[in-house]
Every structure is written in C-alpha cells, then in structure tokens.
XYZ file of C-alpha atoms in Angstrom:
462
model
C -145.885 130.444 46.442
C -144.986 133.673 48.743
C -146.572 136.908 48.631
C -145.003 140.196 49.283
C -145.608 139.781 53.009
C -143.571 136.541 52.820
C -146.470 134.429 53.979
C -147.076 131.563 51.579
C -150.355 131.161 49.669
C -152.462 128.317 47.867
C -153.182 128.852 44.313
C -155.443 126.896 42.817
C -154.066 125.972 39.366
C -155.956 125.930 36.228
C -157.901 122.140 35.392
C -159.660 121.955 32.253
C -161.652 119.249 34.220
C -162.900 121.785 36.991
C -165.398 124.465 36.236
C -163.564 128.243 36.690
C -165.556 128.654 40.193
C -163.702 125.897 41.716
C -160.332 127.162 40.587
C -160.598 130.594 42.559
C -158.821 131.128 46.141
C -160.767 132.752 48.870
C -158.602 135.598 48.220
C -159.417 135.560 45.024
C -163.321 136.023 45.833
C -162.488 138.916 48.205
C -160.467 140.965 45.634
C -163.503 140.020 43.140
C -165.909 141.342 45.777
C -163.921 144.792 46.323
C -163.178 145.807 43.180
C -166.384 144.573 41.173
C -168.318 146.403 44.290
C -166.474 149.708 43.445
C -167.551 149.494 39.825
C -171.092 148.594 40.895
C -171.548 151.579 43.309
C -169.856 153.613 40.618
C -172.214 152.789 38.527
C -175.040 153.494 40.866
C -173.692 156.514 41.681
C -173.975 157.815 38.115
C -177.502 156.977 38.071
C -178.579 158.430 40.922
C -177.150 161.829 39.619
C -179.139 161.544 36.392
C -182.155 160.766 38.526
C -181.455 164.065 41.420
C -179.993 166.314 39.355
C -182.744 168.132 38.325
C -184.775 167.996 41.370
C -181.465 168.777 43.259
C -180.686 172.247 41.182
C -184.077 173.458 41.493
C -184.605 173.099 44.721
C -180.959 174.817 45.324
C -181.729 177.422 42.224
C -185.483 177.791 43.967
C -186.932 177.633 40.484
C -189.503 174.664 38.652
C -187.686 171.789 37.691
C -188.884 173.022 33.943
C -187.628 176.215 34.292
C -184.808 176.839 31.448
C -182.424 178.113 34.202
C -182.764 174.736 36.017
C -182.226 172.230 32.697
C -179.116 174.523 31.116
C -177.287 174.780 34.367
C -178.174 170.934 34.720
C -176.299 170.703 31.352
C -173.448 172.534 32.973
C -173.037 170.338 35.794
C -173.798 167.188 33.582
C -170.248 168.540 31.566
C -168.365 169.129 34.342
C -169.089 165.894 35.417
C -167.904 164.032 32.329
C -165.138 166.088 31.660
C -163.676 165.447 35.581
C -164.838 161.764 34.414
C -162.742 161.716 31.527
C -159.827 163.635 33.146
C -159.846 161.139 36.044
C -159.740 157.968 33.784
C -156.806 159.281 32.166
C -154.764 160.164 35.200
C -155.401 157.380 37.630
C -154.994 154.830 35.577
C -151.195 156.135 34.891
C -150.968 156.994 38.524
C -151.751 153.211 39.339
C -149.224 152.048 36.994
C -146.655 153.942 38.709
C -147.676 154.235 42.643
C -149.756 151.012 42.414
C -153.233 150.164 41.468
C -154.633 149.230 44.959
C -153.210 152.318 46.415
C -154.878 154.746 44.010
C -158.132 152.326 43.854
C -158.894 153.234 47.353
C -158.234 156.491 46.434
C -160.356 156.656 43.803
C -163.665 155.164 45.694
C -162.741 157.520 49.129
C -162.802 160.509 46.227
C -166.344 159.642 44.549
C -168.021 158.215 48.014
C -167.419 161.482 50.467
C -168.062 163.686 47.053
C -171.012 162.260 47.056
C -172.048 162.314 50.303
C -170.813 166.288 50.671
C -173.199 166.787 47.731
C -175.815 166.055 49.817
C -175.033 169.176 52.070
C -174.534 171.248 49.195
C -175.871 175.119 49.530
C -175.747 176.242 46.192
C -176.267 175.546 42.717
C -172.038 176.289 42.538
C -171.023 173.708 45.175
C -173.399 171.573 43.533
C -171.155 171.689 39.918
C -167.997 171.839 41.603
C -168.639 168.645 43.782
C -169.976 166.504 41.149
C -166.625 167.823 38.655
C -164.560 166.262 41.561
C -166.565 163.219 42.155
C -166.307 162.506 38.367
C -162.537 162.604 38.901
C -162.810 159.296 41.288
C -165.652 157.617 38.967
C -163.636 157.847 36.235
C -160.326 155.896 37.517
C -162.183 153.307 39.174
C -162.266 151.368 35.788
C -158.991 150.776 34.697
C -158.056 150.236 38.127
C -160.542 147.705 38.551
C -159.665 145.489 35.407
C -156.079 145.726 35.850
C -156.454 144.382 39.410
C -158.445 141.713 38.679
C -156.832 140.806 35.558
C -153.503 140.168 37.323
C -154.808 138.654 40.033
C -156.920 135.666 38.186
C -155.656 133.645 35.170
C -157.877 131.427 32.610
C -161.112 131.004 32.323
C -161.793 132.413 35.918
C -160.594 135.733 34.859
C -162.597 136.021 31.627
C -165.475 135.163 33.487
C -164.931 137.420 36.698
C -163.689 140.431 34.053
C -167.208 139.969 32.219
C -169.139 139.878 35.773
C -167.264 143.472 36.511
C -169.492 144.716 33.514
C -172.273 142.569 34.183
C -172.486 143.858 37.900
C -172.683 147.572 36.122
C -176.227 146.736 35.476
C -177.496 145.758 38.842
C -175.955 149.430 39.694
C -177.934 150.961 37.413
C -180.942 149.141 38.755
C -179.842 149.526 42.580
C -179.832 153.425 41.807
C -183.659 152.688 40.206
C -184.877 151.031 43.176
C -182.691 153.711 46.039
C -184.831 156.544 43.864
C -187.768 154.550 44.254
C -187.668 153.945 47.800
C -186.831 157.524 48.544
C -189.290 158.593 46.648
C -192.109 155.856 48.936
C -190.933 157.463 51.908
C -191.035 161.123 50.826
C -195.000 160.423 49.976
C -195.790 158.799 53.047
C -194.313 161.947 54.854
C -191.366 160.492 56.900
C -188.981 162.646 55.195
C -189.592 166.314 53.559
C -189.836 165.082 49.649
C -188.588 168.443 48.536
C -185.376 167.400 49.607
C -185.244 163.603 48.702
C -182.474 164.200 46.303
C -179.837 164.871 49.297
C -181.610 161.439 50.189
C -179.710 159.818 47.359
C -176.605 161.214 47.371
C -176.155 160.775 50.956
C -176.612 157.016 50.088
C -174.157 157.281 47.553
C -171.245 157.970 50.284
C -171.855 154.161 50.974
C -168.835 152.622 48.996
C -166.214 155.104 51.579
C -166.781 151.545 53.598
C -164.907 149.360 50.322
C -162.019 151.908 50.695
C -161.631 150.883 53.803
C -161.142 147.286 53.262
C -159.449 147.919 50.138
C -156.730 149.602 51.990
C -156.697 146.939 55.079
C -156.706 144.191 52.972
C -155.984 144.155 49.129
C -152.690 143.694 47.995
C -150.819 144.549 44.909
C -150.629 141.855 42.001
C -147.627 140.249 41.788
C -146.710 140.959 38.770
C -146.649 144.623 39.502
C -144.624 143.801 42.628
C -142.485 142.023 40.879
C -141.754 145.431 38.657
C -140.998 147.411 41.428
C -138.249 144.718 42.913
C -136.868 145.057 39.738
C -136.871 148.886 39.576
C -139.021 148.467 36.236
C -141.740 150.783 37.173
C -142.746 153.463 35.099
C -140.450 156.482 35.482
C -141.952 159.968 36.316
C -146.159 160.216 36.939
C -146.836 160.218 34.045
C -144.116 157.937 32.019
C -146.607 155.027 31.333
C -148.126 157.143 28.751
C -144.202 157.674 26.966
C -144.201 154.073 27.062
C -147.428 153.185 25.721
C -146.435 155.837 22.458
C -142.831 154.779 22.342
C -143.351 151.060 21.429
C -144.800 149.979 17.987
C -146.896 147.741 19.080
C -148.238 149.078 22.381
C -149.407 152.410 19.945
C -151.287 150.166 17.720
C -153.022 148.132 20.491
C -154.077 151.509 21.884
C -155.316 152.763 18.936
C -157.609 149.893 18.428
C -158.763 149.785 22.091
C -159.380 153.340 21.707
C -161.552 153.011 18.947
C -163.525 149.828 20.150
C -164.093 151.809 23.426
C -165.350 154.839 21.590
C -168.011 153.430 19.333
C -169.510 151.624 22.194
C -169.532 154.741 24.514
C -170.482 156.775 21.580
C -173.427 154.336 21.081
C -174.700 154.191 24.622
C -174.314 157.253 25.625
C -174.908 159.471 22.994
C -177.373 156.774 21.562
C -178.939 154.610 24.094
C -179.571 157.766 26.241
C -181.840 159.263 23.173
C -184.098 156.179 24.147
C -185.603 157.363 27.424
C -186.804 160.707 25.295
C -188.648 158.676 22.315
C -190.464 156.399 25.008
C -191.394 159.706 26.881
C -192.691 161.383 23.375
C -194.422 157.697 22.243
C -195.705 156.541 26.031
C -197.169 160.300 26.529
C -199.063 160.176 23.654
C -199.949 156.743 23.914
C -201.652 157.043 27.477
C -203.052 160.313 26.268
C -205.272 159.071 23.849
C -206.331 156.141 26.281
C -206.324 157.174 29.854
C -207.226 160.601 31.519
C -204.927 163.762 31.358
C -204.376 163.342 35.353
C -203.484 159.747 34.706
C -200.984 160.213 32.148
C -197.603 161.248 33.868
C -197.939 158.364 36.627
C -198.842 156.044 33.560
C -195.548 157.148 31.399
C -193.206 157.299 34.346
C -194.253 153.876 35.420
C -193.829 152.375 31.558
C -190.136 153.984 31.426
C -189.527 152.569 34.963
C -189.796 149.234 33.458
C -188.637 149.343 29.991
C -185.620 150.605 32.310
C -185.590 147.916 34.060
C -186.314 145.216 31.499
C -183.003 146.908 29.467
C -180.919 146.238 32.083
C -181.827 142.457 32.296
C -180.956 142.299 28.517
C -177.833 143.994 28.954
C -176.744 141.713 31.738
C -177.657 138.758 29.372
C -175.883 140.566 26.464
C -172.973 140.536 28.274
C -172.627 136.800 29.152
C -173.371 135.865 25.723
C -170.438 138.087 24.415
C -168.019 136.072 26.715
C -169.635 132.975 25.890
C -168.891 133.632 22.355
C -165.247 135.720 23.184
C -164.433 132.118 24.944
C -165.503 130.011 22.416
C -164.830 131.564 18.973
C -162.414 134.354 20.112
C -162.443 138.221 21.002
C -162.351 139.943 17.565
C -165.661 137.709 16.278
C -167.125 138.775 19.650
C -167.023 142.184 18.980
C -167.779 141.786 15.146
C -170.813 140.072 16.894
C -171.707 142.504 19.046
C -171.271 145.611 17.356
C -173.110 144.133 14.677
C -176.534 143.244 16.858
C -176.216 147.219 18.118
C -176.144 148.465 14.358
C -178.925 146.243 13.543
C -181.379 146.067 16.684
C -180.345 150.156 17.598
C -181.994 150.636 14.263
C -184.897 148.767 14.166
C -186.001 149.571 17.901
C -185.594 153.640 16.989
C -187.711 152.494 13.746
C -190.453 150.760 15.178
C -191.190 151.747 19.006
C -194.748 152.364 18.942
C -196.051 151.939 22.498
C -195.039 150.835 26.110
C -195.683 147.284 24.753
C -192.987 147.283 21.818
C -190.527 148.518 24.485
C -191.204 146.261 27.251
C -189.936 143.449 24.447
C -187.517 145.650 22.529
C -185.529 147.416 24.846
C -184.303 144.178 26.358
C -183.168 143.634 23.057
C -181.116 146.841 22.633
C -179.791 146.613 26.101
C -178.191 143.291 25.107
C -176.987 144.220 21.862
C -175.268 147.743 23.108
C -174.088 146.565 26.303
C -172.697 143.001 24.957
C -169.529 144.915 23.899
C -169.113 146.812 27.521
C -167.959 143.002 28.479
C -165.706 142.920 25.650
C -163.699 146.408 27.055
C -162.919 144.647 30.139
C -162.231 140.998 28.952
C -160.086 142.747 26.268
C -158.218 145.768 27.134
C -156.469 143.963 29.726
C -155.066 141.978 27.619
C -153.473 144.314 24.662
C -151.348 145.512 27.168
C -148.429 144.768 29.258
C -148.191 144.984 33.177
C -145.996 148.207 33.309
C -148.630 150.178 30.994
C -152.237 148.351 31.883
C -153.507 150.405 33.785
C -152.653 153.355 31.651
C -154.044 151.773 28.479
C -157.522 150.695 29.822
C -158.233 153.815 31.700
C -157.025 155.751 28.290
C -158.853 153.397 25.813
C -162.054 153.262 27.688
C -162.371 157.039 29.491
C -161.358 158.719 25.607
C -164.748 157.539 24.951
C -166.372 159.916 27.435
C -164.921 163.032 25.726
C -165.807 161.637 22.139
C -169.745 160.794 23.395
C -169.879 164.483 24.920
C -168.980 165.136 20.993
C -171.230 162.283 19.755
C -174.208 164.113 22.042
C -173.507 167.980 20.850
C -173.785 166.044 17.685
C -177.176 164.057 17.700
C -178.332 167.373 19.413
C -177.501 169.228 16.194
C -179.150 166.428 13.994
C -182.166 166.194 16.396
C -182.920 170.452 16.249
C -181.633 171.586 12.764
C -181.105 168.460 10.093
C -184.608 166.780 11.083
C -186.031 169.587 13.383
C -188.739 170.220 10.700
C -190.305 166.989 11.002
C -193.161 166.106 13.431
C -192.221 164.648 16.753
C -190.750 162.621 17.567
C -189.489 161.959 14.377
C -186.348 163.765 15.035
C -185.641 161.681 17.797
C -185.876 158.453 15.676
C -183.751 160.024 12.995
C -180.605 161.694 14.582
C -180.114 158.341 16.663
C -180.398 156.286 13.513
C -177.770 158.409 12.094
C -175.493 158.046 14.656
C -175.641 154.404 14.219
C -173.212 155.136 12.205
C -170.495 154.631 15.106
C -171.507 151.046 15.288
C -169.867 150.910 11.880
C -166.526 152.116 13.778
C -166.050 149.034 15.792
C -167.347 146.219 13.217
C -164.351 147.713 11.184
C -161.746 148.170 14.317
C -162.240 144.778 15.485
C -161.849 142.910 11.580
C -157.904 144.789 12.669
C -157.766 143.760 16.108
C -155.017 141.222 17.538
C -156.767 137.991 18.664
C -155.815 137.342 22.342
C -157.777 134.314 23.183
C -155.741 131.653 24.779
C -152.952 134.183 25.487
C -151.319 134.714 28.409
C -150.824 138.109 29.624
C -148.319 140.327 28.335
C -146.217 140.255 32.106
C-alpha cells in the first residue's frame, strides 16, 4: 500500500493464528515508542512536580517548607497547573483534528519539555506558577493526541494491546519520577550538588522528552485515515469546528456524554481519592513508628514505608490494567468497566477502612492501585473508538481532560468533608471518612457503562 510520500509500505495483516506482536511493522514499533514515550515522560513529569514543588517554592519564597505561605501558594500553583492541564486537553486535541495530530503532538511535548526545563531557572515564586500553568497546557494535549495516533495507526488485537500499554507505561512514569527524586536526593547528601537546590535538579531532567519532539517531527507521519480527510477536503472547518461536529450529530453527543462521564469518575476517584491515600499512610505510619521506634527515627521510617507502598501501588496498577484488557478482549468493553469500577468501589472502601500500619499497605495498596487504575486502560482502549476520525482527537482529549476540572471540584469537595462534615472526629478519621464518601463517584461509572455502546470487534468509525 502507498503512504503519503508515495513510497510503498508492508502491512502486516491481521492472523488469528499469529500472536498481536508478530503482526506489527517496524514502523509500527517506532510510532508505539514515540508516542507511548511522550505519555510516559508526561507522566513523570507530573510527579516530579508533586515531589519539588514544595521544596522548590520555599526555597524561591525563602520560607520553611511548613510555613503556611509556602503550602497555600503551592495550592496556587498546583491550580494553575490543572486548570492549563485541562485547558490544554481541550484545545489540542481539536487543534489535532484540524492541523493534524503529529504536528500538534510535537508541539505539545516541545511545550511541557523546555517548560520544564525553564522551571528549573526560575527566580521567583511568580515565574514558578506561570511556567508550570504553561507546561500544563502541553501535558494536557499529549493524551488525546497520543491515542488517536496510535489508534489509527494499528488495527486488532495489536492496537488494544499497544492502547492499554500507553496507560500501563503511565506507571513506570510515575515510578521513573520516584527513583529521579531519589537519586537526586543520594547525590545532594553525599555533597556533589547543593541539596537546597535539588528541586531545579528534577525539573531540569524533566526537559528530557524535547529529544521525542524531535523525532516526532523527523519521522512520524500522519495516519492515513486522517490523510485521507484532508485529500478529500473533509477536515474539520474553522479551529475549533470538531467540537460543532461532535454536538451536531446524535450519536457523536451521546458517545461523548458517556466518555465524559466514564472519564470523570475515574479521574474523580484517583485524583481526588487515591491522592487522600498518601495523607492516611502519613497519619497511620507516623504514629505507628512513633510508638515503636525513636522520635529521631520516625520521619526516615514513614518516608521510607510511603516510598514503597508507592511503589508497590504502581505494580498493581500496571497489573490492573492488563487484566482490564484481558477482560475488555475477552468479554467486551462495557463488562470491563462494570468490572473495574466495581473493584475501585469495593477495594477503595475497604483499604480507607482498614489501613492500620505500613504492613496492611504494603499488601493493600497494590490492591487499590489495580482496582482504580484498571479503568485508566479502559479510557484509552475505549474512547478511541466512540468516535470517528474527523472528531477523535477532539472527543478523547474532551472526555478524558473534563475530568481534571471535575476532580479539582471532587478535591475542594473531600476537603470540605475532611475539615467541616467529619472534622470533629479524631485523626485520621476524617481522612478515612471524606474518601469513603466520595466513593460515591465509583457509582457514576458502574451506571455509565450498563449505557455504554459495546465496541468490541468493531472497526473504527473511519
């Protein structure tokens, strides 16, 4: 078959008697490789600014990490950072559509990568919120981007399973940012760089992916079936027109809707959910060690215990995540997510019932990885697929960023539960009980997905 260039190219065509690996061209592998390597650094990248912010602001604000000044402004930045998340999602997914999804890919990682690395020059506590608003603009279209491109360039069983490694890759990001801190923080101790300033450390590191631009833009091509809209002059019209088509049609509003809400009650529950977990195991590990190990002992001993239940969540997530497309193969994508949101309603609330000590979470936070990020698979195994080729992009980047707007909401709101509905009760009981209510979401997507249009065995909509 010919590409755009003219050249002709070897497909591999689907053979239920070959495993999915040995259907994939070498191109193939090399888009895989670029775009799932965007997500993973984006994913680091978000990590390593929850692990430098606050060291970063008060060493720029010249105040204790503790001080009040330091966390609210930390707040601040954290906000601007979602919201130019959120805001980013929604435009360059719709920009992709219409200029092409390579083109603003590239864009995309060059815009979070020399953010990133700027923030490590940064002066102020100002430049400091202003540069991670703007980077959040490039994390948040490298999604949609990313599962559109892949989507459309792989067909069958090779692109379930290379859409599900996108997500699964998100973990080892999360754990790469773990290890960067880590290693930063080794060197800073042993004196070969000043450890007051280890957080420009990190984000220097984080200008890293600028190199995938680079061979995004010399080699990655568009999909053909977005090529093939362009010949045909059936791009979207105007910048923004994917979004009049997406509303326009019938069906395209109702696949958005339940995309929308699928994405949204697993944001909701990670983010506004799963994030209340690193506070209960600092409130149960502190007093754990404390009534078992000296005073001086204590913080080393807690830090170390959240290190690994960290660590030990993200292996369960990664393993959540194959077992969702093992079951979204087999059985089909709505009992997938019936499956999956279900485990998060009912492991979420035991774990937030029951963690005791470093011991329960080294066992149960493996479990609650898997369960919350099983679903994570599901967005990009499933969004791709409730849309057509002239509105993909648009639809993923919508579906899936929305949900970074409604867990700000879902956060302001388990704050409120965790200070005034159950602020009278002894810690860290509130903690336990505002997450448990917010388990609620969970409910959300066991409903959604009982409504959603099964799309196993389907082609895509090109």
């Amino acid at each position: 078959m010919a590409n755009h260039t003219g050249r002709r190219e070897t497909i591999a065509q689907p053979d239920s008697d070959l495993p999915w690996w040995r259907t994939v061209t070498r191109y193939q592998w090399f888009v895989f490789a670029v775009v799932s390597g965007a997500w993973l650094f984006d994913t680091m990248d978000q990590r390593l600014f929850s692990l430098a912010r606050i060291p970063a602001l008060a060493d720029l604000m010249g105040l204790p990490a503790g001080s009040l000044e330091v966390q609210a402004f930390a707040k601040t930045s954290t906000a601007l950072f979602l919201v130019g998340w959120g805001i980013g999602g929604l435009t360059f997914g719709a920009l992709g559509d219409r200029f092409g999804r390579v083109r603003l890919l590239t864009i995309s990682i060059l815009l979070y990568s020399v953010c990133t690395g700027l923030t490590a020059l940064c002066r102020t506590p100002e430049e400091f919120a202003i540069l991670r608003f703007v980077t959040g603009l490039g994390i948040g279209g490298i999604f949609g981007l990313a599962v559109a491109i892949i989507a459309e360039t792989m067909s069958g069983a090779a692109r379930l399973a290379m859409l599900a490694g996108l997500q699964v890759l998100s973990t080892f990001g999360n754990v790469g940012a773990a290890f960067v801190k880590m290693g930063v923080d080794t060197l800073g101790a042993h004196g070969w760089i000043d450890a007051a300033h280890g957080w420009r450390w990190l984000f220097a590191i984080g200008a890293l992916p600028a190199l995938l631009a680079i061979l995004s833009a010399l080699r990655l091509r568009e999909s053909d079936a977005w090529l093939k809209l362009k010949a045909d002059g059936q791009l979207p019209k105007g910048v923004f027109g994917s979004y009049g088509e997406l509303l326009r049609q019938k069906d395209e509003r109702h696949n958005l809707l339940i995309g929308t809400l699928l994405a949204v009650a697993g944001v909701v529950g990670l983010w506004a959910i799963g994030e209340y977990a690193v506070d209960l195991q600092h409130a149960v590990f502190t007093g754990w060690f404390s009534a078992r190990l000296p005073a001086d002992q204590v913080a080393a001993a807690v830090a170390s215990a959240k290190n690994w239940s960290f660590m030990l969540q993200m292996a369960g997530g990664a393993i959540g995540m194959w077992i969702f497309s093992w079951i979204a193969a087999r059985f089909g994508r709505r009992p997938a997510f019936v499956a999956g949101f279900s485990a998060a309603l009912i492991v979420t609330l035991f774990v937030y019932w029951r963690l005791e000590s470093p011991a329960d979470a080294y066992w149960m936070m493996p479990l609650m990885g898997a369960a919350q990020f099983s679903v994570f698979a599901g967005f990009s195994i499933y969004l791709p697929e409730l849309f057509g080729a002239r509105t993909r992009g648009t639809g993923v980047s919508f579906a899936y960023n929305l949900g970074r707007f409604a867990a700000a909401i879902g956060s302001f709101g388990s704050a409120y539960l965790t200070t005034h509905l159950y602020g009278g009760l002894p810690a860290p009981d509130p903690l336990r009980f505002s997450a448990m209510t917010m388990c609620a979401v969970f409910l959300i997507g066991i409903v959604t997905a009982l409504f959603a249009p099964e799309t196993r065995g389907r082609a895509l909509r090109d």
